[in-house]
Short mmCIF file of C-alpha atoms in Angstrom, two decimals:
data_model
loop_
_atom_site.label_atom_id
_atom_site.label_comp_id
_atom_site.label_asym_id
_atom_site.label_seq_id
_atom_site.Cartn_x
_atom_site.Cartn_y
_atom_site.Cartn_z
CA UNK A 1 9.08 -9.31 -17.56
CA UNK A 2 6.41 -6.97 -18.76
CA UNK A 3 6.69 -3.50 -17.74
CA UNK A 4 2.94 -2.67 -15.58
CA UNK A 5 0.95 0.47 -16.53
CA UNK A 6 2.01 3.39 -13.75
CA UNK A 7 -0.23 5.03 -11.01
CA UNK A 8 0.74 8.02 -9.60
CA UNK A 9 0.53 8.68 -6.22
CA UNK A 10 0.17 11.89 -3.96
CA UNK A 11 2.88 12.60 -2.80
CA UNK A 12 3.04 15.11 0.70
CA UNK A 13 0.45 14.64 3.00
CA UNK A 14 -0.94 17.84 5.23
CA UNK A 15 1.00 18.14 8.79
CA UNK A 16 3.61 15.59 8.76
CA UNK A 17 6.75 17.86 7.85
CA UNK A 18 9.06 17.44 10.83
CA UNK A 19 9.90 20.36 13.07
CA UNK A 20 13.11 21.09 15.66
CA UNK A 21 10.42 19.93 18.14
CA UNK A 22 9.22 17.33 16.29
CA UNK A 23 12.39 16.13 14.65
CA UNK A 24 11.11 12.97 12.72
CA UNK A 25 7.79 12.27 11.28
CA UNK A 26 6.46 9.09 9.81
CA UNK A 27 4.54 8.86 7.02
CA UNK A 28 2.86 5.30 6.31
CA UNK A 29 1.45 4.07 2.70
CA UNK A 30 0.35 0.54 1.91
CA UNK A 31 1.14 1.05 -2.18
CA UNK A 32 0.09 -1.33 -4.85
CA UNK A 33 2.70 -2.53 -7.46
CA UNK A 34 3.99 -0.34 -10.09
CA UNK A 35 2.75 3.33 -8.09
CA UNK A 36 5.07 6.19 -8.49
CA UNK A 37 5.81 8.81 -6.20
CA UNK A 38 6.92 11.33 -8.83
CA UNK A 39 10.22 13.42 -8.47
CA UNK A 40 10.06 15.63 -5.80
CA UNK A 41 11.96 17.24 -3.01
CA UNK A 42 11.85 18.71 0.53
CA UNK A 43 13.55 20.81 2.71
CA UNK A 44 14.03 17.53 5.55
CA UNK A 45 15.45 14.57 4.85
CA UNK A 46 14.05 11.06 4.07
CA UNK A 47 14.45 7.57 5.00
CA UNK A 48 12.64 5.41 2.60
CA UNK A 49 11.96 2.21 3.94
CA UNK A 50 9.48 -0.81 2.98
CA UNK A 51 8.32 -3.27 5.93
CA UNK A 52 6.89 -5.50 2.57
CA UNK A 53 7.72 -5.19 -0.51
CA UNK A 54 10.31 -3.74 -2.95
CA UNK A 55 11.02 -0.06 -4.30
CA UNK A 56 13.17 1.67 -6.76
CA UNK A 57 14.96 4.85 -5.20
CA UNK A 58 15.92 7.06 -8.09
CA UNK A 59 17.93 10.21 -7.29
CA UNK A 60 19.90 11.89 -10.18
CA UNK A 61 21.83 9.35 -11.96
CA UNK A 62 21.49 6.78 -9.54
CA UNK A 63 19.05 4.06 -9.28
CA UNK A 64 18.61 1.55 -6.49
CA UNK A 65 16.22 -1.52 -5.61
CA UNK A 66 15.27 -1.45 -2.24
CA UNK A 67 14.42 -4.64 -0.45
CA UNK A 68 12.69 -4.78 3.41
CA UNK A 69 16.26 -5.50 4.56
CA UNK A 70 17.56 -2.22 3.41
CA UNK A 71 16.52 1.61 3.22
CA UNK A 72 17.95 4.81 1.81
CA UNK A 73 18.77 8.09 3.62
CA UNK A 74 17.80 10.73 1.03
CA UNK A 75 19.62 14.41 1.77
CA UNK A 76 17.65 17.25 2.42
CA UNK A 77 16.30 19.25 -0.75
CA UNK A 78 17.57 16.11 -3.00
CA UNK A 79 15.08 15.38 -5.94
CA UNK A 80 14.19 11.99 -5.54
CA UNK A 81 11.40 9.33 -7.22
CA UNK A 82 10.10 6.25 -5.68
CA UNK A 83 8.56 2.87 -7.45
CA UNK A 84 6.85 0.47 -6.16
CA UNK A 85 8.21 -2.85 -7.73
CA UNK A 86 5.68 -5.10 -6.29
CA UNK A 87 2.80 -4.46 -3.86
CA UNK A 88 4.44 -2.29 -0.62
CA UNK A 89 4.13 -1.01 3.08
CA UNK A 90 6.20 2.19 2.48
CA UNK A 91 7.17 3.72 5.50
CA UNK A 92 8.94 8.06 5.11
CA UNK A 93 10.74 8.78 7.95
CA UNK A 94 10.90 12.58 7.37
CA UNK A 95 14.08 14.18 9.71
CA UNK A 96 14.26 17.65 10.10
CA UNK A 97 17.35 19.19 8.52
CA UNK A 98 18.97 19.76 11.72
CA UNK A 99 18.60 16.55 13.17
CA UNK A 100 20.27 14.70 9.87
CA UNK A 101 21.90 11.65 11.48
CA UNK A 102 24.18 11.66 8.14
CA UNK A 103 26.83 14.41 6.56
CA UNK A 104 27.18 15.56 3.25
CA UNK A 105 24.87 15.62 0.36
CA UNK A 106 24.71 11.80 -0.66
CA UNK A 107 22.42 9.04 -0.76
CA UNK A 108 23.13 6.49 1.80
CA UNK A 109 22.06 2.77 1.74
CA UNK A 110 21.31 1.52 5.36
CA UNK A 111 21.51 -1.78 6.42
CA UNK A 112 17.87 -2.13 8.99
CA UNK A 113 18.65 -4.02 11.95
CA UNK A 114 15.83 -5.36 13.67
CA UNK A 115 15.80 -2.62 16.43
CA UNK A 116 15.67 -0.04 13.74
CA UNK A 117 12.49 -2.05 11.86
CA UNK A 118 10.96 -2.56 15.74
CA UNK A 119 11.71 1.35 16.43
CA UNK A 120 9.97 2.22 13.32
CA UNK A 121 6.86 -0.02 13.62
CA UNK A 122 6.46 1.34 17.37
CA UNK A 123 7.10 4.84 16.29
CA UNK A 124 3.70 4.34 13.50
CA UNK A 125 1.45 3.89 17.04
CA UNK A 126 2.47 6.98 18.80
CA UNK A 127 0.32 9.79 19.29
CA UNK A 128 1.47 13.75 18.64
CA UNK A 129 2.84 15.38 21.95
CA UNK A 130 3.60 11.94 23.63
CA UNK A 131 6.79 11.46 25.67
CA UNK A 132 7.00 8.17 24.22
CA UNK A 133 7.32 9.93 20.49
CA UNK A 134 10.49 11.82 21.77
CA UNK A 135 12.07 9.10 23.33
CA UNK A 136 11.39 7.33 20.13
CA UNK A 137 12.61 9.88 17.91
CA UNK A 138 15.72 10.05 19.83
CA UNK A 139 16.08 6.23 19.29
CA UNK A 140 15.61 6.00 15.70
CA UNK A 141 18.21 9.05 15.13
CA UNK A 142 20.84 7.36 16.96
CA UNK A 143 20.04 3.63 15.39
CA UNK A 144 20.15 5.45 11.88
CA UNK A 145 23.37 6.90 12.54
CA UNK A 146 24.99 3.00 13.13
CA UNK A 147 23.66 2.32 10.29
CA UNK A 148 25.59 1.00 7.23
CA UNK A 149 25.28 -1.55 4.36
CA UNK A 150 27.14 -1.70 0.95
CA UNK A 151 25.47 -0.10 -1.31
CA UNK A 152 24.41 -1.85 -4.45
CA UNK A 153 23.99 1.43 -6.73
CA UNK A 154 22.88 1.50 -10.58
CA UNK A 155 24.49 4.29 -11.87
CA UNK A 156 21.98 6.28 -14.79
CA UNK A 157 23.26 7.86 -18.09
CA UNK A 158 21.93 11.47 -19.50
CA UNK A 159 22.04 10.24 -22.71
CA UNK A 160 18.60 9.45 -24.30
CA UNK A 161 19.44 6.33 -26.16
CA UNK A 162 21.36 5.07 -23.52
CA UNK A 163 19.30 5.89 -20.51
CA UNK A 164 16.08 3.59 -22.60
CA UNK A 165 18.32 0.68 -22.83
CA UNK A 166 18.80 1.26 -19.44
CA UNK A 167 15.82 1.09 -18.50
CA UNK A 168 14.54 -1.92 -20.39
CA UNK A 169 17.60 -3.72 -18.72
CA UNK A 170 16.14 -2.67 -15.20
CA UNK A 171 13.09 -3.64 -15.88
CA UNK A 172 13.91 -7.31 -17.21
CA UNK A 173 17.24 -7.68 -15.56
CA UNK A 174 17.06 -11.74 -16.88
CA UNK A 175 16.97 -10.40 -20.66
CA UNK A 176 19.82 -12.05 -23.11
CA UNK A 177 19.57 -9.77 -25.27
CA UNK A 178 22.85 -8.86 -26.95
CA UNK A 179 24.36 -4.96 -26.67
CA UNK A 180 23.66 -5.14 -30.72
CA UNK A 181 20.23 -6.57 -30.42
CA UNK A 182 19.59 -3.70 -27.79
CA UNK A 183 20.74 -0.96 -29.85
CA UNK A 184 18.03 -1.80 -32.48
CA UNK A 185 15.92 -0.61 -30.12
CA UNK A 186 17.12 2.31 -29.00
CA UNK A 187 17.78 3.74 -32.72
CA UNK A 188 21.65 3.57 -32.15
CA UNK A 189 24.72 1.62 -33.36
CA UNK A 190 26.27 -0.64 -30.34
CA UNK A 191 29.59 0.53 -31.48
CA UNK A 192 28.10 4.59 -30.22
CA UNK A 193 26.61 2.67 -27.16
CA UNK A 194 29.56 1.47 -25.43
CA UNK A 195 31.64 4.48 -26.27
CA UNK A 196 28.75 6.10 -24.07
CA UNK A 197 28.99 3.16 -21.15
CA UNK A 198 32.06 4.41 -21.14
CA UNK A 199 32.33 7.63 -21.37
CA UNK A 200 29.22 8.49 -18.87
CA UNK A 201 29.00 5.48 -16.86
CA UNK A 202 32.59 4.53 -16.12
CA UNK A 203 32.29 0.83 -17.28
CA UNK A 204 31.26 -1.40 -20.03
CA UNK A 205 28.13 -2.66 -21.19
CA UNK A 206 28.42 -6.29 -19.38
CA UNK A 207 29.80 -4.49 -15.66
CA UNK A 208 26.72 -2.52 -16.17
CA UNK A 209 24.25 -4.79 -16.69
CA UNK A 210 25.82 -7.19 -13.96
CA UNK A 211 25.30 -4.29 -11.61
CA UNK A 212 21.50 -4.47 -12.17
CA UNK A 213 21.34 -7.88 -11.77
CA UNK A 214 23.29 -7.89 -8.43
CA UNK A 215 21.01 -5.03 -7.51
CA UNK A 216 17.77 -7.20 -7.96
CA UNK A 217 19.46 -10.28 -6.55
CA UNK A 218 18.90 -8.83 -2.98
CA UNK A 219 15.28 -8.68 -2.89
CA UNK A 220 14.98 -12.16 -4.46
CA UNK A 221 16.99 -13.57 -1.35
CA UNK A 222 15.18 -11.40 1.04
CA UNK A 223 11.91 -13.97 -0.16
CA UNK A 224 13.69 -17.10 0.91
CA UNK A 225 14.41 -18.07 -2.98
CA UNK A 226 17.26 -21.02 -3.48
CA UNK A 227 19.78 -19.33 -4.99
CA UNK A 228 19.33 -21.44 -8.21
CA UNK A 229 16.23 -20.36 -8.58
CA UNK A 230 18.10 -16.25 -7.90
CA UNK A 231 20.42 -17.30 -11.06
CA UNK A 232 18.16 -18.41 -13.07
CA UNK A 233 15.58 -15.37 -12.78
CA UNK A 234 18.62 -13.13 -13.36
CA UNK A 235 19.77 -15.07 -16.13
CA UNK A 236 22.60 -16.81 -15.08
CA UNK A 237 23.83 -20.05 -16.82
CA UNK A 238 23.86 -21.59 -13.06
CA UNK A 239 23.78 -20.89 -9.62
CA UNK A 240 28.15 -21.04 -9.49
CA UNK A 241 28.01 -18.21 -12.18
CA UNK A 242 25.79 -16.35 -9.99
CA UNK A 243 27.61 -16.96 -6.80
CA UNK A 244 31.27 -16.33 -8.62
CA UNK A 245 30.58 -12.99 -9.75
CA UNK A 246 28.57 -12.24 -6.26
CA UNK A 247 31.89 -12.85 -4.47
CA UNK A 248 33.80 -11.04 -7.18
CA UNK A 249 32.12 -8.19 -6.35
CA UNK A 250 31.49 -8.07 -2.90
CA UNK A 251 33.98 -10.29 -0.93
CA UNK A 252 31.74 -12.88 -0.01
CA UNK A 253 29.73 -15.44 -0.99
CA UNK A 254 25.91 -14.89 -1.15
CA UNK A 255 24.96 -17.41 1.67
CA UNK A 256 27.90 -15.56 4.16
CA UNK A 257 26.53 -11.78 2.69
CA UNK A 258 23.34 -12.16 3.59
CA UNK A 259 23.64 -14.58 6.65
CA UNK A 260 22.59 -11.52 8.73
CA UNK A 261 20.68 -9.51 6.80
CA UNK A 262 17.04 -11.33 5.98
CA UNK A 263 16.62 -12.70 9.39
#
């Protein structure tokens, strides 16, 4: 999977930063594939959410693909990145500090029902000042605040070496190459590299790089694919690999994970 040249993208637009009055803004952008919206923060928080399309949510050292079925809740004053993986209707919800429907200072990944994706889309027609836009507002808070998914997080080293074979693994999450073959790349032994899996990542090499290809699975489902054809563009041997380590991980098969989340 080649890697596509970057466009950045401007990133706050005049007048949308939420108020106590005005507790949650929207901010709409149709995005083309492979824009950035470079690291940045905010004193409100941030839903990021794509009606179409997939994203890459990078705060600190965690990474996570976003497909329409799912969004993140970014914490207030977090420095965050988003990436469009393919061509995307990106819609911010900006909430005002105060009005954070979530505690603490981590990400969360929210599952969106379809009365939070219907709130939202009616919420993008409202005009400033309107009743309706309070009622609204009101509506979303309280729908966000159900909300709840397991997260499929990609945990991200500080190590240079590391963190580039990191990121060619995100990028072509199908790859075979080996942890040695990798290293060549990355100007470092394999033998230093999983020492450093280990030491700043918690796991080894292979639970890594299954990680990123669970995280990618999601999106892949979201677009109707047969599961054989999910394996196979992860790089499975078959679609029972893909489904065995699916349920290893989170309980349940595919089919039953997703049975009511890409409706």
């Amino acid at each position: 999977m080649a890697t596509l040249p970057v466009t950045h993208t401007r990133l706050h637009l005049p007048g949308t930063a939420p108020t106590p009055k005005r507790p949650v803004r929207l901010v709409a952008r149709d995005l083309d594939a492979s824009e950035l919206l470079a690291a940045h923060s905010h004193v409100w928080g941030q839903v990021t959410y794509a009606l179409d399309g997939v994203v890459r949510v990078t705060v600190g050292n965690s990474t996570w693909i976003v497909p329409p079925m799912r969004a993140i809740w970014i914490p207030p004053k977090s420095l965050h990145e988003v990436a469009t993986l393919e061509k995307a209707k990106l819609r911010a919800l900006y909430v005002h500090a105060d009005a954070s429907p979530f505690k603490g200072e981590e990400c969360e990944v929210l599952e969106v029902s379809s009365l939070l994706r219907e709130l939202i889309l009616a919420f993008a027609q409202v005009h400033s000042g309107e009743e309706r836009e309070t009622m609204l507002s009101s509506l979303i808070l309280d729908e966000l605040a159900r909300s709840g998914t397991q997260p499929i997080r990609v945990a991200l080293p500080d190590d240079k070496r590391l963190k580039a074979l990191c990121e060619l693994l995100i990028a072509d999450p199908a790859s075979p190459l080996t942890l040695d073959e990798l290293a060549a790349r990355v100007g470092a032994s394999s033998r230093t590299l999983a020492r450093l899996f280990e030491r700043e990542l918690g796991m080894s090499f292979s639970q890594w790089r299954q990680q990123v290809r669970l995280a990618h699975a999601a999106p892949l489902i979201a677009r109707g694919l047969p599961l054989s054809h999910v394996a196979a563009e992860l790089g499975y041997a078959s679609q029972s690999a893909f489904s065995a380590m699916f349920k290893k991980t989170f309980g349940q098969s595919p089919t039953a994970f997703f049975a009511n989340k890409v409706a």
